[in-house]
Amino acid sequence: MAKTRPGVPSKIKTGRKELDTYTIKGTNKVVRAGDYVLMRPSDAGKPPYVARVEKIEADARNNVKVHCRWYYRPEESLGGRRQFHGAKELFLSDHFDVQSAHTIEGKCIVHTFKNYTRLENVGAEDYYCRFEYKAATGAFTPDRVAVYCKCEMPYNPDDLMVQCDGCKDWYHPACVGMTTEEAKLLDHFACAECSSDDDVKKSQNGFAASPADDVKVRLYLSLVIACGSKAQEKIMARFPRVKATEGIMASYMTWKLFGAYFY
């Protein structure tokens, strides 16, 4: 069964009045209907619960209650956390509840998936949601999303991906035989299907067709001539998709034979 939030929903009593705002105890943060809040979990070792405030009410004794709609974390869902779930991902559930306003610890922001991926810096208060979740059945809406890479997984914004210059598809570095560090150094990338077409566009020495890449390869060439095999390994890592080593070694052999490298 799906995990549920602790506490029994409070009974609605007569004499209640709806409030426009509530100030979180011990802070100057003001909560309104529609805001996203962090609520104290029953287990002190767990992260705070996340909810959207639907309505704020006070009874005749001025006890403030919040009507809320819970967000579930992936590990709280029937299917559990999967590889493509981001660390800040939440599911908007159909689980509504009424809780004491005193359990609110702070405020947060639940972004749309698209807006979250555009954030330059992700703060502790930033979360995102791309699925709605039915707690009783474990069903998601939408029930399918776009998949990427050879592994055909949905996008996880926590994972680095590289885009092919040809087909414009996105790939995980590990799925195309490179490390994350190598991927961060790439200026251009062609997947296996597009690399054969790319080779036709490259010059016979195997260097990249763009002027910027050509200058960089020439700089690395001088390193090869000066340092030998260790530099060659660096070039392989730096230019895994432009066959830099083959072109550089051909040029290096020319230099050895004729004593200079000309362009």
CSV table of C-alpha atoms in Angstrom, one decimal:
chain,number,residue,atom,x,y,z
A,1,MET,CA,0.0,0.0,0.0
A,2,ALA,CA,1.1,3.6,-0.6
A,3,LYS,CA,2.6,5.4,2.3
A,4,THR,CA,0.4,8.1,3.8
A,5,ARG,CA,1.0,11.1,5.9
A,6,PRO,CA,0.6,10.8,9.6
A,7,GLY,CA,-2.2,12.3,11.6
A,8,VAL,CA,-6.0,12.1,11.4
A,9,PRO,CA,-7.7,14.8,9.4
A,10,SER,CA,-9.2,17.3,11.8
A,11,LYS,CA,-13.0,17.4,11.9
A,12,ILE,CA,-14.5,20.6,10.6
A,13,LYS,CA,-16.1,22.4,13.5
A,14,THR,CA,-18.8,25.1,13.4
A,15,GLY,CA,-17.6,28.7,14.0
A,16,ARG,CA,-14.6,28.3,11.7
A,17,LYS,CA,-13.5,31.2,9.6
A,18,GLU,CA,-11.3,31.2,6.5
A,19,LEU,CA,-8.1,33.2,6.7
A,20,ASP,CA,-6.2,34.9,4.0
A,21,THR,CA,-2.8,34.4,5.5
A,22,TYR,CA,-0.9,32.6,8.2
A,23,THR,CA,2.6,33.5,9.6
A,24,ILE,CA,4.8,30.6,10.2
A,25,LYS,CA,5.6,30.3,13.9
A,26,GLY,CA,8.9,31.8,14.9
A,27,THR,CA,9.4,33.4,11.4
A,28,ASN,CA,8.1,36.3,9.4
A,29,LYS,CA,7.2,34.1,6.5
A,30,VAL,CA,3.6,34.5,5.4
A,31,VAL,CA,1.6,31.6,3.9
A,32,ARG,CA,-1.3,32.0,1.6
A,33,ALA,CA,-3.6,29.6,-0.3
A,34,GLY,CA,-1.7,28.3,-3.3
A,35,ASP,CA,1.7,28.4,-1.6
A,36,TYR,CA,4.0,25.4,-1.2
A,37,VAL,CA,5.1,24.6,2.3
A,38,LEU,CA,7.5,22.2,4.1
A,39,MET,CA,5.7,20.3,6.9
A,40,ARG,CA,7.3,18.6,9.9
A,41,PRO,CA,7.6,14.8,9.4
A,42,SER,CA,6.6,12.3,12.1
A,43,ASP,CA,10.1,10.9,11.9
A,44,ALA,CA,12.8,13.4,12.7
A,45,GLY,CA,15.3,11.6,10.5
A,46,LYS,CA,13.2,12.1,7.4
A,47,PRO,CA,13.1,15.1,5.1
A,48,PRO,CA,10.1,17.5,5.5
A,49,TYR,CA,6.8,16.7,3.8
A,50,VAL,CA,5.9,19.0,0.9
A,51,ALA,CA,2.3,20.2,0.4
A,52,ARG,CA,0.3,22.8,-1.5
A,53,VAL,CA,-1.9,24.9,0.7
A,54,GLU,CA,-5.5,24.8,-0.5
A,55,LYS,CA,-7.2,26.8,2.3
A,56,ILE,CA,-6.4,28.2,5.7
A,57,GLU,CA,-9.0,28.2,8.5
A,58,ALA,CA,-9.3,29.0,12.2
A,59,ASP,CA,-11.8,27.6,14.6
A,60,ALA,CA,-13.6,29.4,17.4
A,61,ARG,CA,-10.6,28.9,19.7
A,62,ASN,CA,-8.3,30.4,17.0
A,63,ASN,CA,-6.6,27.1,16.3
A,64,VAL,CA,-5.4,27.4,12.7
A,65,LYS,CA,-5.7,24.5,10.3
A,66,VAL,CA,-4.5,24.2,6.7
A,67,HIS,CA,-6.2,22.2,4.0
A,68,CYS,CA,-3.4,20.8,1.9
A,69,ARG,CA,-2.6,18.6,-1.0
A,70,TRP,CA,0.4,16.4,-0.5
A,71,TYR,CA,3.4,15.9,-2.8
A,72,TYR,CA,5.0,12.5,-2.7
A,73,ARG,CA,8.6,11.8,-3.2
A,74,PRO,CA,9.5,9.0,-5.6
A,75,GLU,CA,10.5,6.6,-2.8
A,76,GLU,CA,7.0,7.1,-1.3
A,77,SER,CA,5.2,5.9,-4.4
A,78,LEU,CA,4.2,2.3,-5.1
A,79,GLY,CA,6.9,2.0,-7.8
A,80,GLY,CA,9.6,3.5,-5.7
A,81,ARG,CA,12.5,5.7,-6.8
A,82,ARG,CA,13.9,5.0,-10.3
A,83,GLN,CA,17.0,6.0,-12.2
A,84,PHE,CA,15.5,8.9,-14.0
A,85,HIS,CA,13.9,10.5,-10.9
A,86,GLY,CA,15.8,13.6,-9.8
A,87,ALA,CA,16.8,14.3,-6.2
A,88,LYS,CA,14.3,17.3,-6.1
A,89,GLU,CA,11.5,15.5,-8.0
A,90,LEU,CA,8.0,15.4,-6.5
A,91,PHE,CA,4.6,13.9,-7.6
A,92,LEU,CA,1.4,15.9,-7.0
A,93,SER,CA,-0.8,13.4,-5.4
A,94,ASP,CA,-4.6,13.1,-5.0
A,95,HIS,CA,-4.1,12.9,-1.3
A,96,PHE,CA,-5.8,15.8,0.5
A,97,ASP,CA,-5.6,16.4,4.2
A,98,VAL,CA,-6.2,18.9,7.0
A,99,GLN,CA,-3.3,19.6,9.4
A,100,SER,CA,-2.4,22.0,12.1
A,101,ALA,CA,-0.7,25.1,10.8
A,102,HIS,CA,1.9,24.6,13.6
A,103,THR,CA,3.4,21.7,11.6
A,104,ILE,CA,4.5,24.1,8.8
A,105,GLU,CA,8.3,24.6,9.0
A,106,GLY,CA,8.9,26.7,6.0
A,107,LYS,CA,8.1,27.6,2.4
A,108,CYS,CA,9.4,26.2,-0.8
A,109,ILE,CA,8.8,26.4,-4.6
A,110,VAL,CA,7.6,23.5,-6.7
A,111,HIS,CA,8.5,24.4,-10.3
A,112,THR,CA,7.2,22.9,-13.5
A,113,PHE,CA,9.8,20.5,-15.0
A,114,LYS,CA,10.5,22.9,-17.8
A,115,ASN,CA,11.1,25.9,-15.5
A,116,TYR,CA,13.2,23.8,-13.2
A,117,THR,CA,15.6,22.8,-16.0
A,118,ARG,CA,16.1,26.5,-16.8
A,119,LEU,CA,17.3,27.4,-13.3
A,120,GLU,CA,20.8,28.6,-13.2
A,121,ASN,CA,21.2,27.7,-9.5
A,122,VAL,CA,19.0,25.2,-7.7
A,123,GLY,CA,18.4,26.2,-4.1
A,124,ALA,CA,17.4,24.1,-1.1
A,125,GLU,CA,13.9,25.3,-1.5
A,126,ASP,CA,13.5,24.4,-5.2
A,127,TYR,CA,11.6,21.3,-6.2
A,128,TYR,CA,9.9,20.2,-9.4
A,129,CYS,CA,6.9,18.2,-10.5
A,130,ARG,CA,6.2,16.6,-13.9
A,131,PHE,CA,3.7,13.9,-12.8
A,132,GLU,CA,0.4,13.7,-10.9
A,133,TYR,CA,0.1,10.6,-8.8
A,134,LYS,CA,-2.9,8.5,-7.6
A,135,ALA,CA,-1.9,7.3,-4.2
A,136,ALA,CA,-4.4,4.4,-4.1
A,137,THR,CA,-3.5,2.8,-7.5
A,138,GLY,CA,0.0,4.1,-8.1
A,139,ALA,CA,-1.0,5.5,-11.5
A,140,PHE,CA,0.7,8.5,-13.0
A,141,THR,CA,-0.5,11.3,-15.3
A,142,PRO,CA,0.9,11.6,-17.9
A,143,ASP,CA,1.6,7.9,-18.1
A,144,ARG,CA,4.4,8.3,-20.6
A,145,VAL,CA,7.1,11.0,-21.3
A,146,ALA,CA,9.8,11.5,-23.9
A,147,VAL,CA,12.8,9.2,-23.6
A,148,TYR,CA,16.4,9.9,-24.6
A,149,CYS,CA,19.7,8.2,-25.2
A,150,LYS,CA,20.4,4.5,-26.2
A,151,CYS,CA,19.0,3.5,-22.8
A,152,GLU,CA,15.7,5.1,-23.6
A,153,MET,CA,15.2,6.7,-20.2
A,154,PRO,CA,13.3,9.9,-19.4
A,155,TYR,CA,15.5,12.9,-18.6
A,156,ASN,CA,16.9,13.3,-15.2
A,157,PRO,CA,18.0,16.9,-14.7
A,158,ASP,CA,20.7,15.8,-12.2
A,159,ASP,CA,22.5,13.8,-14.9
A,160,LEU,CA,24.8,15.4,-17.5
A,161,MET,CA,23.9,14.6,-21.1
A,162,VAL,CA,25.6,15.5,-24.4
A,163,GLN,CA,23.7,16.5,-27.5
A,164,CYS,CA,24.6,15.1,-30.9
A,165,ASP,CA,25.4,17.8,-33.4
A,166,GLY,CA,23.8,15.8,-36.2
A,167,CYS,CA,20.5,14.2,-35.0
A,168,LYS,CA,20.2,16.5,-32.0
A,169,ASP,CA,19.4,13.6,-29.7
A,170,TRP,CA,20.8,13.5,-26.1
A,171,TYR,CA,23.0,10.9,-24.6
A,172,HIS,CA,24.4,9.9,-21.2
A,173,PRO,CA,28.2,10.0,-21.4
A,174,ALA,CA,28.5,6.4,-20.0
A,175,CYS,CA,26.1,5.1,-22.7
A,176,VAL,CA,28.5,6.4,-25.4
A,177,GLY,CA,31.7,5.2,-23.8
A,178,MET,CA,33.0,8.3,-22.1
A,179,THR,CA,33.3,9.7,-18.6
A,180,THR,CA,31.5,12.7,-17.3
A,181,GLU,CA,34.8,14.6,-17.1
A,182,GLU,CA,35.5,13.9,-20.8
A,183,ALA,CA,32.0,15.0,-21.7
A,184,LYS,CA,32.4,18.3,-19.9
A,185,LEU,CA,35.4,19.1,-22.2
A,186,LEU,CA,33.5,18.5,-25.4
A,187,ASP,CA,32.8,21.3,-27.8
A,188,HIS,CA,31.1,19.0,-30.4
A,189,PHE,CA,29.7,15.5,-30.3
A,190,ALA,CA,28.4,13.1,-32.9
A,191,CYS,CA,26.7,9.9,-32.0
A,192,ALA,CA,27.6,6.6,-33.6
A,193,GLU,CA,24.9,6.9,-36.2
A,194,CYS,CA,25.9,10.4,-37.2
A,195,SER,CA,29.7,10.0,-36.9
A,196,SER,CA,30.1,8.3,-40.3
A,197,ASP,CA,28.3,11.3,-41.9
A,198,ASP,CA,30.5,13.7,-39.9
A,199,ASP,CA,33.7,12.0,-41.1
A,200,VAL,CA,32.8,12.9,-44.7
A,201,LYS,CA,32.7,16.6,-43.7
A,202,LYS,CA,36.1,16.5,-42.0
A,203,SER,CA,39.4,17.1,-43.7
A,204,GLN,CA,41.7,14.2,-44.5
A,205,ASN,CA,43.8,14.8,-41.5
A,206,GLY,CA,40.8,14.0,-39.3
A,207,PHE,CA,40.5,17.4,-37.6
A,208,ALA,CA,37.2,19.0,-36.9
A,209,ALA,CA,35.7,21.2,-39.6
A,210,SER,CA,35.1,24.2,-37.4
A,211,PRO,CA,37.9,26.8,-37.2
A,212,ALA,CA,37.7,26.9,-33.4
A,213,ASP,CA,38.3,23.1,-33.2
A,214,ASP,CA,41.1,23.3,-35.8
A,215,VAL,CA,43.0,25.8,-33.7
A,216,LYS,CA,42.6,23.7,-30.6
A,217,VAL,CA,43.9,20.6,-32.4
A,218,ARG,CA,46.9,22.4,-33.6
A,219,LEU,CA,47.7,23.4,-30.1
A,220,TYR,CA,47.4,19.8,-28.9
A,221,LEU,CA,49.6,18.7,-31.8
A,222,SER,CA,52.5,20.7,-30.4
A,223,LEU,CA,51.9,18.9,-27.1
A,224,VAL,CA,52.1,15.5,-28.8
A,225,ILE,CA,55.3,16.4,-30.5
A,226,ALA,CA,56.8,17.6,-27.3
A,227,CYS,CA,55.4,15.0,-24.8
A,228,GLY,CA,54.7,11.8,-26.8
A,229,SER,CA,52.2,9.1,-25.9
A,230,LYS,CA,50.8,10.7,-22.7
A,231,ALA,CA,49.7,13.7,-24.6
A,232,GLN,CA,48.2,11.4,-27.2
A,233,GLU,CA,46.0,9.9,-24.5
A,234,LYS,CA,44.8,13.4,-23.5
A,235,ILE,CA,43.9,14.2,-27.1
A,236,MET,CA,41.9,11.0,-27.3
A,237,ALA,CA,39.9,12.0,-24.3
A,238,ARG,CA,39.5,15.6,-25.5
A,239,PHE,CA,38.4,14.8,-29.1
A,240,PRO,CA,36.8,11.3,-28.9
A,241,ARG,CA,34.5,12.0,-31.9
A,242,VAL,CA,36.8,13.8,-34.4
A,243,LYS,CA,39.4,11.0,-34.6
A,244,ALA,CA,42.0,13.5,-33.5
A,245,THR,CA,44.7,10.9,-32.8
A,246,GLU,CA,44.7,9.5,-36.4
A,247,GLY,CA,45.1,13.0,-37.8
A,248,ILE,CA,47.7,14.1,-35.3
A,249,MET,CA,49.8,10.9,-35.7
A,250,ALA,CA,49.7,11.3,-39.5
A,251,SER,CA,50.9,14.9,-39.1
A,252,TYR,CA,53.5,13.8,-36.5
A,253,MET,CA,55.0,11.3,-38.9
A,254,THR,CA,55.2,14.0,-41.6
A,255,TRP,CA,57.0,16.2,-39.1
A,256,LYS,CA,59.5,13.4,-38.3
A,257,LEU,CA,60.2,12.8,-42.0
A,258,PHE,CA,60.4,16.4,-43.2
A,259,GLY,CA,61.4,18.2,-40.0
A,260,ALA,CA,58.5,20.6,-39.9
A,261,TYR,CA,54.7,20.9,-39.8
A,262,PHE,CA,53.2,23.1,-42.4
A,263,TYR,CA,49.7,24.4,-43.0
